[in-house]
mmCIF file of C-alpha atoms in Angstrom:
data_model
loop_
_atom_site.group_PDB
_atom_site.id
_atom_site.type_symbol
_atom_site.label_atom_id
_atom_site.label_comp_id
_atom_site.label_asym_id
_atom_site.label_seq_id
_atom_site.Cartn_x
_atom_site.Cartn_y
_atom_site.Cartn_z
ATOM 1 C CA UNK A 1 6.920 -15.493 -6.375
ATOM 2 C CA UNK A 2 5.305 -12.494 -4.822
ATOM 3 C CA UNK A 3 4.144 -13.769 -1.306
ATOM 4 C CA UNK A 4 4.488 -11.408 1.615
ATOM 5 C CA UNK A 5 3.077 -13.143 4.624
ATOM 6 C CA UNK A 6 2.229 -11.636 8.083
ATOM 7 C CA UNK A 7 2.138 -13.568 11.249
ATOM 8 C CA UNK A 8 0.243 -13.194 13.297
ATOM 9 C CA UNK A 9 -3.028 -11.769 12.173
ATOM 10 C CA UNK A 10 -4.348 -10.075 15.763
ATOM 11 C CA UNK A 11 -2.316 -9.026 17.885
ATOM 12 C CA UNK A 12 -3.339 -7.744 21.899
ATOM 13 C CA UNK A 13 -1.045 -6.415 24.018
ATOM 14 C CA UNK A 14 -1.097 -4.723 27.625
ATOM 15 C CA UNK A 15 -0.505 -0.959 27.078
ATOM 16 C CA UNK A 16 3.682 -0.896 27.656
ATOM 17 C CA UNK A 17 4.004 -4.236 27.052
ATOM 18 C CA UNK A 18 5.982 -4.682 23.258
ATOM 19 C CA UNK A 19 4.672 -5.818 20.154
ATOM 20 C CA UNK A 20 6.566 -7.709 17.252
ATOM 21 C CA UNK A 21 5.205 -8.698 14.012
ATOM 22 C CA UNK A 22 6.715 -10.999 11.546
ATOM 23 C CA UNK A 23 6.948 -11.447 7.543
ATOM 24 C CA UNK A 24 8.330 -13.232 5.422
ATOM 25 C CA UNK A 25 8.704 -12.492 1.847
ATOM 26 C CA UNK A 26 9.618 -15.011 -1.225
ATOM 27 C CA UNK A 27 11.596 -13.138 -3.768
ATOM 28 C CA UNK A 28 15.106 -13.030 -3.605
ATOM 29 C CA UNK A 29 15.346 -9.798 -5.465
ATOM 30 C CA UNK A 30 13.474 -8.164 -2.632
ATOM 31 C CA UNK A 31 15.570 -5.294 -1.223
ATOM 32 C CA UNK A 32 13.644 -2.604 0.062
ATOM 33 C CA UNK A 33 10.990 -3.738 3.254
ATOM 34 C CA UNK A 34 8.609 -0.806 4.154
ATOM 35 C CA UNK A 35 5.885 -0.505 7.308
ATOM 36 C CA UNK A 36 2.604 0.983 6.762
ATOM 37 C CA UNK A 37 0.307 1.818 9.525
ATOM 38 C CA UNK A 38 -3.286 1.997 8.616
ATOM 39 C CA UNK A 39 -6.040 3.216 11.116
ATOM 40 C CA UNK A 40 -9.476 3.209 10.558
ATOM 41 C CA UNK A 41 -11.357 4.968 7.703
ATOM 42 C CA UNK A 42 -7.617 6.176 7.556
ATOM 43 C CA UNK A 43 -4.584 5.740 4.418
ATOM 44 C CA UNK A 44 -1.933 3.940 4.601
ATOM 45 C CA UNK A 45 1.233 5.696 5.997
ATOM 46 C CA UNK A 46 4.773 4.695 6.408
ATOM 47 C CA UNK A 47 5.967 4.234 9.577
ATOM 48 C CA UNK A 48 9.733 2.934 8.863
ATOM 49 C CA UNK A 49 11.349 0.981 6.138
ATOM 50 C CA UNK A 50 14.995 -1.136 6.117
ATOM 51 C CA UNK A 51 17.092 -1.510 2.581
ATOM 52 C CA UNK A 52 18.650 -5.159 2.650
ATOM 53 C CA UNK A 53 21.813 -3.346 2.939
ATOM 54 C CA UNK A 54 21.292 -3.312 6.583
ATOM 55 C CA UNK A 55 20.250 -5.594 9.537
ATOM 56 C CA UNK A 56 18.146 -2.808 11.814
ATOM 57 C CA UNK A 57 16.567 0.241 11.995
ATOM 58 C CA UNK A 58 15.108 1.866 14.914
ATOM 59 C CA UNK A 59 13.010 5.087 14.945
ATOM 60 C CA UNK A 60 12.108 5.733 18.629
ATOM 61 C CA UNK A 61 9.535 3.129 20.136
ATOM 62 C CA UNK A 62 9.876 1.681 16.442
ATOM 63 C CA UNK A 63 12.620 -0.700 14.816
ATOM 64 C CA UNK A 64 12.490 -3.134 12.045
ATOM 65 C CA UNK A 65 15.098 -5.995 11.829
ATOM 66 C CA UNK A 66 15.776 -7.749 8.548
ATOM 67 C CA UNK A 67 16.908 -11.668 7.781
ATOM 68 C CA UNK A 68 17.677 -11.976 4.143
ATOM 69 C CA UNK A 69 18.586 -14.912 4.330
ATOM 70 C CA UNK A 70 15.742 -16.543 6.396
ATOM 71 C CA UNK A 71 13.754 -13.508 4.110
ATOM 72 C CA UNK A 72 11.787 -12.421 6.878
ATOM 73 C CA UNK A 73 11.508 -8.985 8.687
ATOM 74 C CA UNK A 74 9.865 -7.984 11.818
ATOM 75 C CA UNK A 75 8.182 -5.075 13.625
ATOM 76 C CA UNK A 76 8.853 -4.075 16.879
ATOM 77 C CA UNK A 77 7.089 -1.366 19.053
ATOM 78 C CA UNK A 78 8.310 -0.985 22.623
ATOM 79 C CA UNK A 79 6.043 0.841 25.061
ATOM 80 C CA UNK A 80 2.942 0.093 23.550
ATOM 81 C CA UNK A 81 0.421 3.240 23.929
ATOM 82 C CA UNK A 82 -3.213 3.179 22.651
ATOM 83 C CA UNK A 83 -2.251 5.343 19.331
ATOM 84 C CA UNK A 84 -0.250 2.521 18.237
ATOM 85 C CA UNK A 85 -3.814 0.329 17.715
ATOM 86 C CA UNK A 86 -4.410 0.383 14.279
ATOM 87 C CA UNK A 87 -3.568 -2.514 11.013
ATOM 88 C CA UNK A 88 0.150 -2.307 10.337
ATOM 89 C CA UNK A 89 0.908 -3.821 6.699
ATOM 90 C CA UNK A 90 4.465 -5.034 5.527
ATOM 91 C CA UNK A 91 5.600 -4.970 2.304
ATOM 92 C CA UNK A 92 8.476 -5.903 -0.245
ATOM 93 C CA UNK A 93 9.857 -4.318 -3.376
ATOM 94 C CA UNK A 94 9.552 -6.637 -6.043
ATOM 95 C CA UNK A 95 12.031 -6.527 -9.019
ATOM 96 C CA UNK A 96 13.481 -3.578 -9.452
ATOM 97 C CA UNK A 97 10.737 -1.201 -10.115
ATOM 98 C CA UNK A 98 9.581 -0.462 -6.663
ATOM 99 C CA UNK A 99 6.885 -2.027 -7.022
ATOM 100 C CA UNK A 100 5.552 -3.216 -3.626
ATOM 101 C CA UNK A 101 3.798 -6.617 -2.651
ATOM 102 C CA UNK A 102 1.677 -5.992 0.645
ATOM 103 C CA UNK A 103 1.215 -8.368 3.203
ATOM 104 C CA UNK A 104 -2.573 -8.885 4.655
ATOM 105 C CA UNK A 105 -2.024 -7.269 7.429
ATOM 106 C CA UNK A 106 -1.583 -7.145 11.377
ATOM 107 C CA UNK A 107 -4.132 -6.222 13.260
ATOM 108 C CA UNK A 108 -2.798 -4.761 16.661
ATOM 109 C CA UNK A 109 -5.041 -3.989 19.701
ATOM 110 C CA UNK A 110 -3.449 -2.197 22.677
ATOM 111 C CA UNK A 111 -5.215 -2.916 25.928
ATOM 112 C CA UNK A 112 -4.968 0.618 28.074
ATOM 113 C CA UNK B 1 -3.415 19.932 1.786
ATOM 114 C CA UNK B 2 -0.397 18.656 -0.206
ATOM 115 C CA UNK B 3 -0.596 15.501 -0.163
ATOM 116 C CA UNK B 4 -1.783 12.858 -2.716
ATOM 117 C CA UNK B 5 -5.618 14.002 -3.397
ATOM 118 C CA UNK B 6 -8.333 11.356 -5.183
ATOM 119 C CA UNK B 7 -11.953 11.839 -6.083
ATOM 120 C CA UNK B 8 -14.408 11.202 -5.583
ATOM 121 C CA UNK B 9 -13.980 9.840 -2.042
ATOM 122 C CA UNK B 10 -17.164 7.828 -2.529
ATOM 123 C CA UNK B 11 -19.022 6.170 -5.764
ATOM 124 C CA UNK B 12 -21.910 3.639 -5.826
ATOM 125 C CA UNK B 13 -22.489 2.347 -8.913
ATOM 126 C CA UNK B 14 -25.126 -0.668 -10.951
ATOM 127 C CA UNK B 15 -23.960 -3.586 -11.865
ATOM 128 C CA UNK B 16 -22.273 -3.156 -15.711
ATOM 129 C CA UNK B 17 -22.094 0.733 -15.146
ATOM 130 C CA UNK B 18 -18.310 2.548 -16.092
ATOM 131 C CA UNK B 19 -16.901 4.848 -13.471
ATOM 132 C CA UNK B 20 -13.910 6.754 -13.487
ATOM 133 C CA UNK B 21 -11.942 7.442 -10.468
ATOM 134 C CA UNK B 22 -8.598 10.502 -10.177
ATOM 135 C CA UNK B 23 -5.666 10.579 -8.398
ATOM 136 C CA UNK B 24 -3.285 13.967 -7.990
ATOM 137 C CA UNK B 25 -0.059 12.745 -6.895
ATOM 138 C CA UNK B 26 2.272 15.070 -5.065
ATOM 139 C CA UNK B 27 3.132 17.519 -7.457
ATOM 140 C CA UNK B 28 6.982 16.992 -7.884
ATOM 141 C CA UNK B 29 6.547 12.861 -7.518
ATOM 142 C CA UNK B 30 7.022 11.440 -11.239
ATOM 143 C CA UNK B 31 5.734 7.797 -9.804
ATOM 144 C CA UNK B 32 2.157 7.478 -9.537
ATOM 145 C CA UNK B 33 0.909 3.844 -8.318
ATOM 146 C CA UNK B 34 -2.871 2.226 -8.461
ATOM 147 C CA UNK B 35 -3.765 0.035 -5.493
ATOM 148 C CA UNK B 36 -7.105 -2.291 -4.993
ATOM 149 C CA UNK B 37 -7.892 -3.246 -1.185
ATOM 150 C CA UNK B 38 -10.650 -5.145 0.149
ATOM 151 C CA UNK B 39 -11.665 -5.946 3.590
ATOM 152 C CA UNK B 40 -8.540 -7.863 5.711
ATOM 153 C CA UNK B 41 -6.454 -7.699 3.374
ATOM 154 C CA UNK B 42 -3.724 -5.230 2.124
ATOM 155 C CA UNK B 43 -3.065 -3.484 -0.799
ATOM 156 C CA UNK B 44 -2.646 -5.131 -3.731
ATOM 157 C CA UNK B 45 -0.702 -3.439 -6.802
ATOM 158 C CA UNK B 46 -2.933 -2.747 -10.117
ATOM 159 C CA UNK B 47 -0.441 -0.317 -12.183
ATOM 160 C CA UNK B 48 2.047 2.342 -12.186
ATOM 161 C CA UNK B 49 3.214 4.920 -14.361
ATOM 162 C CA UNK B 50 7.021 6.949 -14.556
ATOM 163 C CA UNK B 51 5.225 9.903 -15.589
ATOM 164 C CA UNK B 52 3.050 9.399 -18.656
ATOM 165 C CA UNK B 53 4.281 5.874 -19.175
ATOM 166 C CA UNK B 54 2.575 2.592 -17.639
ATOM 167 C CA UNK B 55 5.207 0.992 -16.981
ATOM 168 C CA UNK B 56 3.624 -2.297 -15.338
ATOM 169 C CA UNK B 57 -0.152 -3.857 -14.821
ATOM 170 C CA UNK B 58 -0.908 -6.943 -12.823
ATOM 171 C CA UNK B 59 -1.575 -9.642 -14.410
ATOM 172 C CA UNK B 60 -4.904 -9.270 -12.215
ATOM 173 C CA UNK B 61 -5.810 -6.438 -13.827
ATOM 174 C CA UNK B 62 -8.844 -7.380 -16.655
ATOM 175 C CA UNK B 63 -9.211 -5.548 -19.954
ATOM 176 C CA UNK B 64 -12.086 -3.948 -18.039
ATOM 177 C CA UNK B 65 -9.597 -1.684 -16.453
ATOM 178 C CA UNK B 66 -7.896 1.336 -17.795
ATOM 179 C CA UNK B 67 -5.575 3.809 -16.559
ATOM 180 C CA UNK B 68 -4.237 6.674 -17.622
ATOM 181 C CA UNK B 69 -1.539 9.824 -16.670
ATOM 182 C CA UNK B 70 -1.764 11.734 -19.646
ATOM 183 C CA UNK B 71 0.753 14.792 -18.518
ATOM 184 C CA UNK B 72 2.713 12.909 -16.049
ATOM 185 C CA UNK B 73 0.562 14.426 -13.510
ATOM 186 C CA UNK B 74 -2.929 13.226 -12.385
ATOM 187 C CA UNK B 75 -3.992 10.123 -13.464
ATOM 188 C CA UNK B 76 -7.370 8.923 -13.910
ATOM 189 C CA UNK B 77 -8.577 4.833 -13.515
ATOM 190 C CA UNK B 78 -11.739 3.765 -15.250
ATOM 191 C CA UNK B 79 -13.431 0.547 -14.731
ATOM 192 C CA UNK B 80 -16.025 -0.584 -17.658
ATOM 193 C CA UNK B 81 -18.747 -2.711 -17.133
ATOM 194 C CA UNK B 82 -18.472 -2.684 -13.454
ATOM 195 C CA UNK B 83 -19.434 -6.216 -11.515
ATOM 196 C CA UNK B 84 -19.794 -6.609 -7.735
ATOM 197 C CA UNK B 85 -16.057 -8.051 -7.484
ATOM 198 C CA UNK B 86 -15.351 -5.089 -8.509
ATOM 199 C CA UNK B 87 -16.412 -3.423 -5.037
ATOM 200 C CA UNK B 88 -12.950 -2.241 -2.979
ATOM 201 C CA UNK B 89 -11.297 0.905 -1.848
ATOM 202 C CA UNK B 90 -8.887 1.749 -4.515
ATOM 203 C CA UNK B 91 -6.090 3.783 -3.498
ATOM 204 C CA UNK B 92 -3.558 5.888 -5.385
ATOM 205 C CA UNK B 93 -0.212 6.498 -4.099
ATOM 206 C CA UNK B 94 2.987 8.615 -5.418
ATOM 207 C CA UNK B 95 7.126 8.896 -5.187
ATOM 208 C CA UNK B 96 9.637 10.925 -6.015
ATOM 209 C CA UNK B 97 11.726 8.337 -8.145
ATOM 210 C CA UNK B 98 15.496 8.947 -8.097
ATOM 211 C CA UNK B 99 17.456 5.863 -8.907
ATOM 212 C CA UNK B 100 16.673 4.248 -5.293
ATOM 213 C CA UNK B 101 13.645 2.790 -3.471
ATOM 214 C CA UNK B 102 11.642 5.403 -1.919
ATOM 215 C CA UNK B 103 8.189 6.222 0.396
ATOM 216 C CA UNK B 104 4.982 6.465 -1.221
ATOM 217 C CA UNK B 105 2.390 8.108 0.139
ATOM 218 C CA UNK B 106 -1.403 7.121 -0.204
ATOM 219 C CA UNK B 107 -3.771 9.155 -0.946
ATOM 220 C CA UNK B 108 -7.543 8.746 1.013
ATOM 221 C CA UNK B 109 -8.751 6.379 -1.003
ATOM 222 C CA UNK B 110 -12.365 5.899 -3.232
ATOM 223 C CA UNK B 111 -14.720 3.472 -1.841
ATOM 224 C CA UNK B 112 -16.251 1.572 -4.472
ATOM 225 C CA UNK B 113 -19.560 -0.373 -3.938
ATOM 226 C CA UNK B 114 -21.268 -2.226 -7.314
ATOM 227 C CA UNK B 115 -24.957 -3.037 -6.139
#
């Protein structure tokens, strides 16, 4: 299957506080997990992604952690600020054509 | 701007009309993906070509829509006989394929509304 699930779907959070997002993906095959970060009226852009090769990534206030064999990833932003409000999207390579299969989304409200 | 370009931005269209929508990828990127999203949810993969080849539709993806990168470098998606499900922001995106998984960047986007 094809299923990339998000939990949970809002998300508020006191400005500073952290934020963590969850997926979970179904194929086995999966091996590359991407982040997009989507603001309003705005495209998609990647924020980090993790290869199943390793377990975490961090990029500044940013780090993903991967569980392949739970297969589920998470988000985590430390420090919230109100730039970080926007729909953050998770998605899995499926097969091995990089194709992606995107999650519904997150959306993610920091309270200043 | 060198990013990933599409036009037109916007396109209102009747009920059984065709439009046609383009995507410029990044100019070096040989990966060129089409993308449907509707409100709430996120992208959700149509096609995507290595170069001029399509390498993959969705099963999703009705004989009503057609795509095509005839040079390996823009790439045009045309939707006959338009009906209101058809109504969505459909986004382009493009990589630089080179043996390993890599970004792709999104272009703006055309809005889509069947009346």
């Amino acid at each position: 299957g094809e299923n990339v699930e998000q939990h949970p779907s809002t998300l508020s959070v006191q400005e500073g506080d952290s934020a963590v997002i969850k997926c979970t993906y179904s194929d086995s095959a999966s091996n590359y997990f991407p982040w997009y970060k989507q603001e309003l009226g705005k495209r998609p852009q990647l924020i980090i992604d993790i290869r199943s090769n390793v377990g975490e990534k961090k990029d500044q206030r940013i780090a993903v952690t991967l569980n392949k064999t739970a297969k589920h990833f998470s988000l985590h932003i430390t420090e919230t600020q109100p730039e970080d409000s926007a729909v953050y999207f998770c998605a899995a390579s499926i097969g091995g054509n990089n194709r992606l299969a995107f999650g519904k989304g997150n959306q993610v409200v920091v309270i200043p | 701007d060198t990013g990933v370009s599409q036009n037109p931005r916007h396109k209102i269209t009747k009920r059984g009309q065709n439009v046609t929508f383009r995507c410029d990828p990044i100019s070096e990127h040989n990966r060129l993906y089409w993308y449907r999203q509707t409100l709430g949810q996120g992208p959700e993969f149509l096609t995507y070509f290595q170069n001029e080849a399509q390498l993959e539709k969705s099963r999703l993806l009705s004989d009503r829509f057609s795509a095509e990168r005839p040079k390996g470098s823009f790439s045009t998606l045309e939707i006959q006989r338009t009906e209101q499900g058809d109504s969505a922001m459909y986004l382009c995106a493009s990589s630089l394929e080179s043996g390993g998984y890599t970004e792709q960047f999104f272009g703006p986007g055309t809005r889509l509304t069947v009346l």
